Amino acid sequence: MVEVRTAQQGYVALLHAGGDVTLDIVDDLGHAIDERSMKFALDHLRYTIPRRYFDDALSVSPGKSDVIGLR
């Protein structure tokens, strides 16, 4: 976990350095993933990453040689 203030300072520093960065703060989340944070992540995948990369990622089916299964 990162303190909110530290995350905000990092965000500003990256912007000033010309970085392409976003910062999402989910109140009272703690060290977990919930529906709110999952929505942020999926929205970034859908709208921040170029659409063709997202579509390509969704089109991969299990069993192809480039898929690594997680247990």
CSV table of N, CA and C in Angstrom, one decimal:
chain,number,residue,atom,x,y,z
A,1,MET,N,0.8,-1.2,0.0
A,1,MET,CA,0.0,0.0,0.0
A,1,MET,C,0.9,1.2,0.0
A,2,VAL,N,0.3,2.3,-0.5
A,2,VAL,CA,1.0,3.6,-0.6
A,2,VAL,C,0.1,4.6,0.0
A,3,GLU,N,0.7,5.5,0.8
A,3,GLU,CA,-0.1,6.6,1.4
A,3,GLU,C,-0.7,7.4,0.3
A,4,VAL,N,-1.9,7.9,0.5
A,4,VAL,CA,-2.5,8.7,-0.6
A,4,VAL,C,-1.7,9.9,-1.0
A,5,ARG,N,-1.1,10.6,0.0
A,5,ARG,CA,-0.3,11.8,-0.3
A,5,ARG,C,0.9,11.4,-1.2
A,6,THR,N,1.5,10.3,-0.9
A,6,THR,CA,2.7,9.8,-1.6
A,6,THR,C,2.3,9.5,-3.1
A,7,ALA,N,1.1,8.8,-3.2
A,7,ALA,CA,0.6,8.5,-4.5
A,7,ALA,C,0.3,9.8,-5.3
A,8,GLN,N,-0.3,10.8,-4.7
A,8,GLN,CA,-0.6,12.0,-5.3
A,8,GLN,C,0.7,12.8,-5.8
A,9,GLN,N,1.7,12.7,-4.9
A,9,GLN,CA,3.0,13.4,-5.3
A,9,GLN,C,3.7,12.7,-6.4
A,10,GLY,N,3.6,11.4,-6.4
A,10,GLY,CA,4.2,10.6,-7.5
A,10,GLY,C,3.4,10.9,-8.8
A,11,TYR,N,2.1,11.0,-8.8
A,11,TYR,CA,1.3,11.3,-9.9
A,11,TYR,C,1.7,12.6,-10.5
A,12,VAL,N,1.9,13.6,-9.7
A,12,VAL,CA,2.3,15.0,-10.2
A,12,VAL,C,3.7,14.9,-10.8
A,13,ALA,N,4.6,14.3,-10.1
A,13,ALA,CA,6.0,14.2,-10.6
A,13,ALA,C,6.0,13.5,-12.0
A,14,LEU,N,5.2,12.4,-12.1
A,14,LEU,CA,5.2,11.7,-13.4
A,14,LEU,C,4.6,12.6,-14.5
A,15,LEU,N,3.5,13.3,-14.2
A,15,LEU,CA,2.9,14.3,-15.1
A,15,LEU,C,3.9,15.3,-15.6
A,16,HIS,N,4.6,15.9,-14.6
A,16,HIS,CA,5.6,16.9,-14.9
A,16,HIS,C,6.8,16.4,-15.8
A,17,ALA,N,7.1,15.1,-15.6
A,17,ALA,CA,8.1,14.5,-16.4
A,17,ALA,C,7.6,14.0,-17.8
A,18,GLY,N,6.3,14.3,-18.1
A,18,GLY,CA,5.8,13.9,-19.4
A,18,GLY,C,5.2,12.5,-19.4
A,19,GLY,N,5.0,11.9,-18.3
A,19,GLY,CA,4.4,10.6,-18.3
A,19,GLY,C,2.9,10.5,-18.6
A,20,ASP,N,2.5,9.4,-19.0
A,20,ASP,CA,1.1,9.1,-19.3
A,20,ASP,C,0.6,8.3,-18.1
A,21,VAL,N,-0.1,9.0,-17.1
A,21,VAL,CA,-0.4,8.4,-15.8
A,21,VAL,C,-1.8,8.7,-15.4
A,22,THR,N,-2.4,7.8,-14.7
A,22,THR,CA,-3.7,8.0,-14.0
A,22,THR,C,-3.5,7.7,-12.5
A,23,LEU,N,-4.4,8.3,-11.7
A,23,LEU,CA,-4.4,8.0,-10.3
A,23,LEU,C,-5.8,7.8,-9.9
A,24,ASP,N,-6.2,6.6,-9.4
A,24,ASP,CA,-7.5,6.3,-8.9
A,24,ASP,C,-7.4,6.1,-7.4
A,25,ILE,N,-8.1,6.8,-6.6
A,25,ILE,CA,-8.1,6.6,-5.1
A,25,ILE,C,-9.5,6.0,-4.7
A,26,VAL,N,-9.5,4.9,-4.1
A,26,VAL,CA,-10.7,4.2,-3.6
A,26,VAL,C,-10.7,4.4,-2.1
A,27,ASP,N,-11.7,5.1,-1.6
A,27,ASP,CA,-11.8,5.4,-0.1
A,27,ASP,C,-12.0,4.1,0.6
A,28,ASP,N,-11.4,3.9,1.8
A,28,ASP,CA,-11.6,2.8,2.7
A,28,ASP,C,-11.4,1.4,2.1
A,29,LEU,N,-10.5,1.3,1.1
A,29,LEU,CA,-10.3,0.1,0.4
A,29,LEU,C,-9.4,-0.9,1.2
A,30,GLY,N,-8.3,-0.3,1.8
A,30,GLY,CA,-7.4,-1.1,2.5
A,30,GLY,C,-6.6,-1.9,1.5
A,31,HIS,N,-6.1,-3.1,1.9
A,31,HIS,CA,-5.2,-3.9,1.0
A,31,HIS,C,-6.1,-5.0,0.4
A,32,ALA,N,-7.0,-4.6,-0.5
A,32,ALA,CA,-7.9,-5.6,-1.1
A,32,ALA,C,-8.3,-5.1,-2.5
A,33,ILE,N,-9.1,-6.0,-3.1
A,33,ILE,CA,-9.7,-5.6,-4.4
A,33,ILE,C,-11.2,-5.8,-4.2
A,34,ASP,N,-12.0,-4.8,-4.5
A,34,ASP,CA,-13.4,-4.9,-4.4
A,34,ASP,C,-14.0,-4.5,-5.7
A,35,GLU,N,-15.4,-4.4,-5.8
A,35,GLU,CA,-16.0,-4.1,-7.1
A,35,GLU,C,-15.6,-2.7,-7.6
A,36,ARG,N,-15.4,-1.7,-6.7
A,36,ARG,CA,-15.1,-0.4,-7.1
A,36,ARG,C,-13.7,-0.4,-7.8
A,37,SER,N,-12.7,-1.0,-7.1
A,37,SER,CA,-11.4,-1.0,-7.7
A,37,SER,C,-11.3,-1.9,-8.9
A,38,MET,N,-12.1,-3.0,-9.0
A,38,MET,CA,-12.1,-3.8,-10.2
A,38,MET,C,-12.7,-3.0,-11.4
A,39,LYS,N,-13.7,-2.2,-11.1
A,39,LYS,CA,-14.3,-1.3,-12.1
A,39,LYS,C,-13.2,-0.3,-12.7
A,40,PHE,N,-12.5,0.3,-11.8
A,40,PHE,CA,-11.4,1.2,-12.2
A,40,PHE,C,-10.4,0.4,-13.2
A,41,ALA,N,-10.0,-0.8,-12.8
A,41,ALA,CA,-9.1,-1.6,-13.5
A,41,ALA,C,-9.7,-1.9,-14.9
A,42,LEU,N,-10.9,-2.4,-14.9
A,42,LEU,CA,-11.5,-2.8,-16.2
A,42,LEU,C,-11.7,-1.6,-17.1
A,43,ASP,N,-12.1,-0.4,-16.5
A,43,ASP,CA,-12.3,0.8,-17.3
A,43,ASP,C,-11.0,1.2,-17.9
A,44,HIS,N,-9.9,1.1,-17.2
A,44,HIS,CA,-8.6,1.4,-17.7
A,44,HIS,C,-8.2,0.5,-18.9
A,45,LEU,N,-8.5,-0.8,-18.7
A,45,LEU,CA,-8.3,-1.7,-19.8
A,45,LEU,C,-9.1,-1.4,-21.1
A,46,ARG,N,-10.3,-1.0,-20.8
A,46,ARG,CA,-11.2,-0.8,-22.0
A,46,ARG,C,-11.0,0.6,-22.6
A,47,TYR,N,-10.6,1.6,-21.8
A,47,TYR,CA,-10.6,2.9,-22.4
A,47,TYR,C,-9.2,3.6,-22.4
A,48,THR,N,-8.3,3.1,-21.6
A,48,THR,CA,-7.0,3.7,-21.5
A,48,THR,C,-6.0,3.1,-22.5
A,49,ILE,N,-6.0,1.7,-22.5
A,49,ILE,CA,-5.2,1.0,-23.4
A,49,ILE,C,-5.8,1.1,-24.8
A,50,PRO,N,-5.0,1.2,-25.8
A,50,PRO,CA,-5.6,1.3,-27.2
A,50,PRO,C,-6.6,0.1,-27.4
A,51,ARG,N,-7.8,0.4,-27.9
A,51,ARG,CA,-8.8,-0.6,-28.1
A,51,ARG,C,-8.4,-1.9,-28.7
A,52,ARG,N,-7.5,-1.8,-29.8
A,52,ARG,CA,-7.1,-3.0,-30.5
A,52,ARG,C,-6.4,-4.0,-29.6
A,53,TYR,N,-5.6,-3.4,-28.6
A,53,TYR,CA,-4.9,-4.3,-27.7
A,53,TYR,C,-5.8,-5.0,-26.7
A,54,PHE,N,-6.9,-4.3,-26.3
A,54,PHE,CA,-7.9,-4.8,-25.4
A,54,PHE,C,-8.6,-5.9,-26.1
A,55,ASP,N,-9.1,-5.6,-27.4
A,55,ASP,CA,-9.8,-6.6,-28.1
A,55,ASP,C,-9.0,-7.9,-28.4
A,56,ASP,N,-7.7,-7.7,-28.7
A,56,ASP,CA,-6.8,-8.8,-28.9
A,56,ASP,C,-6.7,-9.7,-27.7
A,57,ALA,N,-6.5,-9.0,-26.5
A,57,ALA,CA,-6.4,-9.7,-25.3
A,57,ALA,C,-7.7,-10.6,-25.0
A,58,LEU,N,-8.8,-10.0,-25.3
A,58,LEU,CA,-10.1,-10.7,-25.0
A,58,LEU,C,-10.3,-11.9,-26.0
A,59,SER,N,-9.7,-11.8,-27.2
A,59,SER,CA,-9.9,-12.8,-28.2
A,59,SER,C,-9.0,-14.1,-28.0
A,60,VAL,N,-8.1,-14.0,-27.1
A,60,VAL,CA,-7.2,-15.2,-26.9
A,60,VAL,C,-8.0,-16.2,-26.1
A,61,SER,N,-7.9,-17.5,-26.6
A,61,SER,CA,-8.7,-18.5,-25.9
A,61,SER,C,-7.7,-19.5,-25.3
A,62,PRO,N,-8.1,-20.1,-24.2
A,62,PRO,CA,-7.2,-21.1,-23.5
A,62,PRO,C,-6.8,-22.2,-24.5
A,63,GLY,N,-5.6,-22.6,-24.3
A,63,GLY,CA,-5.1,-23.7,-25.2
A,63,GLY,C,-4.1,-23.2,-26.2
A,64,LYS,N,-4.1,-21.9,-26.5
A,64,LYS,CA,-3.2,-21.3,-27.4
A,64,LYS,C,-1.8,-21.3,-26.8
A,65,SER,N,-0.8,-21.4,-27.6
A,65,SER,CA,0.6,-21.5,-27.0
A,65,SER,C,1.1,-20.3,-26.2
A,66,ASP,N,0.4,-19.1,-26.4
A,66,ASP,CA,0.9,-17.9,-25.7
A,66,ASP,C,0.1,-17.7,-24.4
A,67,VAL,N,-0.7,-18.6,-24.0
A,67,VAL,CA,-1.5,-18.5,-22.8
A,67,VAL,C,-0.8,-19.3,-21.7
A,68,ILE,N,-0.6,-18.6,-20.6
A,68,ILE,CA,0.0,-19.2,-19.4
A,68,ILE,C,-1.1,-19.4,-18.3
A,69,GLY,N,-1.4,-20.6,-17.9
A,69,GLY,CA,-2.4,-20.8,-16.9
A,69,GLY,C,-1.9,-20.4,-15.5
A,70,LEU,N,-2.7,-19.9,-14.7
A,70,LEU,CA,-2.4,-19.5,-13.3
A,70,LEU,C,-3.2,-20.5,-12.4
A,71,ARG,N,-2.5,-20.9,-11.3
A,71,ARG,CA,-3.2,-21.8,-10.4
A,71,ARG,C,-3.4,-21.1,-9.1
